[in-house]
Amino acid sequence: MSKKAVLMQGNEACVEGAIAAGMRFYAGYPITPSTEIAEQCAVRLPQVGGKFVQMEDELASMAAVLGASVTGVKAMTATSGPGFSLKQENLGYGCLAEIPCVVVDVQRSGPSTGLPTSPAQGDYMQARWGTHGDHPVIALSPASVQETYRLIIRAFNLSEKYRTPVIFLMDEIVGHMREGVVLPGADELIINKRHISYHDGANKQCYYVPEGQYVPAMKPFGQGERYNITGLAHDVSGFPTGSNAVAGALYTRLMEKIDHNLDDIIRVEEYMLDDADTAVVCFGGTTRAVMSAIQEARAAGMKVGMFRPVTVWPFPEARLRARIHGLKRILVVEHNYGQMLLEVQRVAAERLPVEFLGRFDGTVIPPADILQKLREMEG
Amino acid sequence: MPSELIHKFMRIDHLPHIWCAGCGNGIIMRDVAVALQELIDDPEVNLNRGKVVVVSGIGCSSRAAGYMDFDSIHTTHGRAIAFATGIKIAHPELEVIVLTGDGDCSAIGGNHLIHAARRNIGLTVVTFNNDIYGMTGGQYSPTTPTGDMATTAPYGNIDRPFDIAQLAAGAGATFTARGSAYHVRETTELIRQGIMHKGFSLIDVYSVCPTYYGRKNHKGGAVEMLQWQKEHMVPAARYYAMSEEEKKGKLLVGTLTHIDFPEYTAEYAKLIERAQAKAGK
């Protein structure tokens, strides 16, 4: 397949990218502004021999995705605000039982039913802490339709590699944006396959992890292995344990499989940052307005650049820290009341002023507002 | 030959089980194992053990999945049928057995039960129905009879109970049946038929919980509770020979619904053919 230029919506790019990544099972429940993802999956998956199912609710969708994944099929669900809340318990099951899958949240204004199709980025902290208990999280957030296509593939790759649910944190701005996209040829894409090999031969313990490794490699169900998966704390054989030592070692490994691979997982876009004295930190659908404001600020002689986490969880702490010494101030711009702001403050507030520009009334932040805020900050 | 069965189909490293003395769940788990053994041994069926997946939710019943030596997944409370739906749609050749309880499948998981029944997806659901939330210490469930006592019904339960098999049948289940811990042979046969059935099957098996339900309601111990099942639950052959007068206060042990209707994953295979033919045009 060669390169192809098409006009596409963010939600459609999410589906096409996911199919290119090998997604062959989708379970979902209708909710705006993610609905087009389900609709497009209903059209496209059967064409490629995959399965789409509209489940009875959000909880069932998340459960069905995990069920499909344990049979070795790459699986995805998509939702928005209220649905993301409903998926949280089973999302935690996926973290503990180490079941790969991708959960798309096309954020909308909340809490509760909120402003159903209005833009917001209020689920940033929920993506990190939504399910109960300490757990590992990888969350990626695309800023354009083009990036949605490539990044959803990366979401599947990371999910398969680290055997953990990956949250794809879209927002209404990117989900409903329609723009020209160049679809890469299949030969340009890197597609990860799940490792299913450690316990070949003598060691049949499904959660066995060799020394120095963090990710188990159990085979899919239906291949005669006869192993057990549970949401209880378990030992390497997959069976429940009452041992605090064994449970503690499991929880530690789950966190370390992410914490010890940050360089592989974290991606950041830096724009005009090398000589900047002001960095604007943003993510997802806010990015375009920020870049536009930066271009105008530069034209006015202001030294402004952008620091955009593409991997929004884990927060790219080391990358931001490495930039602080050259900066005089940071502006965080988000469509919420200040969520990534808390992470930036944690990393940078002792060293330089961290200001915030947010909006949570369901409207978008225009570049002019960002420019004005930058001018005020420069005093 | 129970000992042979245990060595063949139970994970003996993980036994003894956690169930209380006198609990009916072990009997029902054995019934499931015997039904599977019969289908594996049957040359006309030749069920492949490696293609059997046992799915459970949360509660006393749901510990059974971990004791049974098949691919097994002990999921979240109420969601066993939803996980099983994903497994079955992704790989229709798998024989998916759901082991669940009255609370797990008809309270917190009620939505998944009725919709799986409506889709007629080829799962076999076996409920270990003990009329109580046992794992949490004896709260009333959707099958606790009206007037009975529970830790959360200290003045008597004013809820009306579900008949789970009828609930599933009402939602469109194409095979429903009722068994009991006492009626081992009949129940095993009903489970075997449920697995063989092409479509959604539910076998509601009455368990006994002397510890939390029985003691609080003065039903005696396990023996007395099984005796009640013997006296009040009647296998089909005898039940249908009874007069209406004799049937009063008696429950059928047998098949309630058995109809032919297209199975979901088989229909999905046809849908894929249609979609691909249309895309190919």
PDB file of C-alpha atoms in Angstrom, chain A residues 25 46-57 59-60 63-64 66-68 70-71 73 89-90 93 221-232 237 239, chain B residues 11 14 49-51 53 63 65-66 69-77 79 82-83 85-87 89-92 94 111-112 115 119 264 268 271-272 275-276 279:
ATOM      1  CA  PHE A  25     -12.487  -6.300  17.812  1.00  0.00           C
ATOM      2  CA  PRO A  46     -16.466  -6.692   9.079  1.00  0.00           C
ATOM      3  CA  GLN A  47     -14.774  -5.657   5.821  1.00  0.00           C
ATOM      4  CA  VAL A  48     -11.430  -6.770   7.238  1.00  0.00           C
ATOM      5  CA  GLY A  49     -12.845  -9.852   8.974  1.00  0.00           C
ATOM      6  CA  GLY A  50     -13.050  -8.149  12.354  1.00  0.00           C
ATOM      7  CA  LYS A  51     -15.929  -7.865  14.786  1.00  0.00           C
ATOM      8  CA  PHE A  52     -17.890  -4.859  15.989  1.00  0.00           C
ATOM      9  CA  VAL A  53     -20.448  -5.249  18.728  1.00  0.00           C
ATOM     10  CA  GLN A  54     -22.680  -2.639  20.282  1.00  0.00           C
ATOM     11  CA  MET A  55     -22.943  -3.758  23.874  1.00  0.00           C
ATOM     12  CA  GLU A  56     -25.723  -3.052  26.357  1.00  0.00           C
ATOM     13  CA  ASP A  57     -23.689  -0.533  28.346  1.00  0.00           C
ATOM     14  CA  LEU A  59     -19.235  -1.565  31.508  1.00  0.00           C
ATOM     15  CA  ALA A  60     -20.056  -4.442  29.178  1.00  0.00           C
ATOM     16  CA  ALA A  63     -15.479  -6.208  29.711  1.00  0.00           C
ATOM     17  CA  ALA A  64     -16.017  -7.562  26.186  1.00  0.00           C
ATOM     18  CA  LEU A  66     -10.845  -7.540  27.749  1.00  0.00           C
ATOM     19  CA  GLY A  67     -12.503 -10.866  26.925  1.00  0.00           C
ATOM     20  CA  ALA A  68     -11.622 -10.545  23.246  1.00  0.00           C
ATOM     21  CA  VAL A  70      -7.410 -12.682  26.216  1.00  0.00           C
ATOM     22  CA  THR A  71      -8.108 -14.717  23.091  1.00  0.00           C
ATOM     23  CA  VAL A  73      -7.272 -10.331  19.335  1.00  0.00           C
ATOM     24  CA  GLU A  89     -13.456  -0.706  37.224  1.00  0.00           C
ATOM     25  CA  ASN A  90     -12.786  -3.032  34.319  1.00  0.00           C
ATOM     26  CA  TYR A  93      -8.874  -5.234  35.880  1.00  0.00           C
ATOM     27  CA  PHE A 221      -6.838 -18.614  25.573  1.00  0.00           C
ATOM     28  CA  GLY A 222      -7.829 -21.570  23.453  1.00  0.00           C
ATOM     29  CA  GLN A 223      -4.340 -22.976  22.882  1.00  0.00           C
ATOM     30  CA  GLY A 224      -4.457 -25.704  25.481  1.00  0.00           C
ATOM     31  CA  GLU A 225      -2.405 -23.898  28.140  1.00  0.00           C
ATOM     32  CA  ARG A 226      -5.211 -24.004  30.734  1.00  0.00           C
ATOM     33  CA  TYR A 227      -4.096 -21.070  32.792  1.00  0.00           C
ATOM     34  CA  ASN A 228      -6.025 -18.800  35.124  1.00  0.00           C
ATOM     35  CA  ILE A 229      -6.579 -15.045  35.052  1.00  0.00           C
ATOM     36  CA  THR A 230      -7.977 -13.204  38.056  1.00  0.00           C
ATOM     37  CA  GLY A 231      -8.503  -9.683  39.335  1.00  0.00           C
ATOM     38  CA  LEU A 232      -7.268 -10.837  42.734  1.00  0.00           C
ATOM     39  CA  SER A 237       1.000 -19.008  38.169  1.00  0.00           C
ATOM     40  CA  PHE A 239      -3.736 -17.934  41.003  1.00  0.00           C
TER      41      PHE A 239
ATOM     42  CA  ARG B  11      -6.559 -28.054  39.885  1.00  0.00           C
ATOM     43  CA  HIS B  14      -5.634 -25.196  44.621  1.00  0.00           C
ATOM     44  CA  ARG B  49     -10.686 -29.532  26.270  1.00  0.00           C
ATOM     45  CA  GLY B  50      -8.221 -26.884  25.097  1.00  0.00           C
ATOM     46  CA  LYS B  51     -11.083 -24.943  23.539  1.00  0.00           C
ATOM     47  CA  VAL B  53     -12.988 -21.402  28.565  1.00  0.00           C
ATOM     48  CA  ARG B  63     -14.317 -19.195  42.809  1.00  0.00           C
ATOM     49  CA  ALA B  65     -13.478 -21.109  37.732  1.00  0.00           C
ATOM     50  CA  GLY B  66     -10.094 -21.179  39.460  1.00  0.00           C
ATOM     51  CA  ASP B  69      -8.500 -27.118  35.021  1.00  0.00           C
ATOM     52  CA  PHE B  70      -9.385 -25.296  31.801  1.00  0.00           C
ATOM     53  CA  ASP B  71      -8.511 -21.850  30.516  1.00  0.00           C
ATOM     54  CA  SER B  72     -10.257 -19.831  33.197  1.00  0.00           C
ATOM     55  CA  ILE B  73     -10.903 -16.183  33.939  1.00  0.00           C
ATOM     56  CA  HIS B  74     -12.265 -14.851  37.221  1.00  0.00           C
ATOM     57  CA  THR B  75     -13.534 -11.409  36.218  1.00  0.00           C
ATOM     58  CA  THR B  76     -15.227  -8.463  37.962  1.00  0.00           C
ATOM     59  CA  HIS B  77     -18.510  -8.523  39.869  1.00  0.00           C
ATOM     60  CA  ARG B  79     -19.423  -8.836  34.309  1.00  0.00           C
ATOM     61  CA  ALA B  82     -19.916  -9.481  29.236  1.00  0.00           C
ATOM     62  CA  PHE B  83     -16.323 -10.809  29.306  1.00  0.00           C
ATOM     63  CA  THR B  85     -19.412 -12.274  25.139  1.00  0.00           C
ATOM     64  CA  GLY B  86     -16.110 -10.728  24.051  1.00  0.00           C
ATOM     65  CA  ILE B  87     -14.361 -14.096  24.188  1.00  0.00           C
ATOM     66  CA  ILE B  89     -17.417 -13.154  19.496  1.00  0.00           C
ATOM     67  CA  ALA B  90     -13.636 -12.918  19.066  1.00  0.00           C
ATOM     68  CA  HIS B  91     -13.250 -16.717  18.852  1.00  0.00           C
ATOM     69  CA  PRO B  92     -16.572 -18.470  18.193  1.00  0.00           C
ATOM     70  CA  LEU B  94     -14.332 -21.632  21.898  1.00  0.00           C
ATOM     71  CA  ASN B 111     -28.190  -6.186  32.208  1.00  0.00           C
ATOM     72  CA  HIS B 112     -25.575  -8.480  30.678  1.00  0.00           C
ATOM     73  CA  HIS B 115     -28.840  -8.871  26.616  1.00  0.00           C
ATOM     74  CA  ARG B 119     -28.605 -11.848  21.280  1.00  0.00           C
ATOM     75  CA  TYR B 264     -25.226 -14.733  17.239  1.00  0.00           C
ATOM     76  CA  TYR B 268     -21.929 -12.570  12.548  1.00  0.00           C
ATOM     77  CA  LEU B 271     -22.610 -10.469   8.267  1.00  0.00           C
ATOM     78  CA  ILE B 272     -18.875 -10.490   7.509  1.00  0.00           C
ATOM     79  CA  ALA B 275     -19.883  -6.761   4.246  1.00  0.00           C
ATOM     80  CA  GLN B 276     -16.978  -8.169   2.281  1.00  0.00           C
ATOM     81  CA  ALA B 279     -16.979  -3.850  -0.260  1.00  0.00           C
TER      82      ALA B 279
END
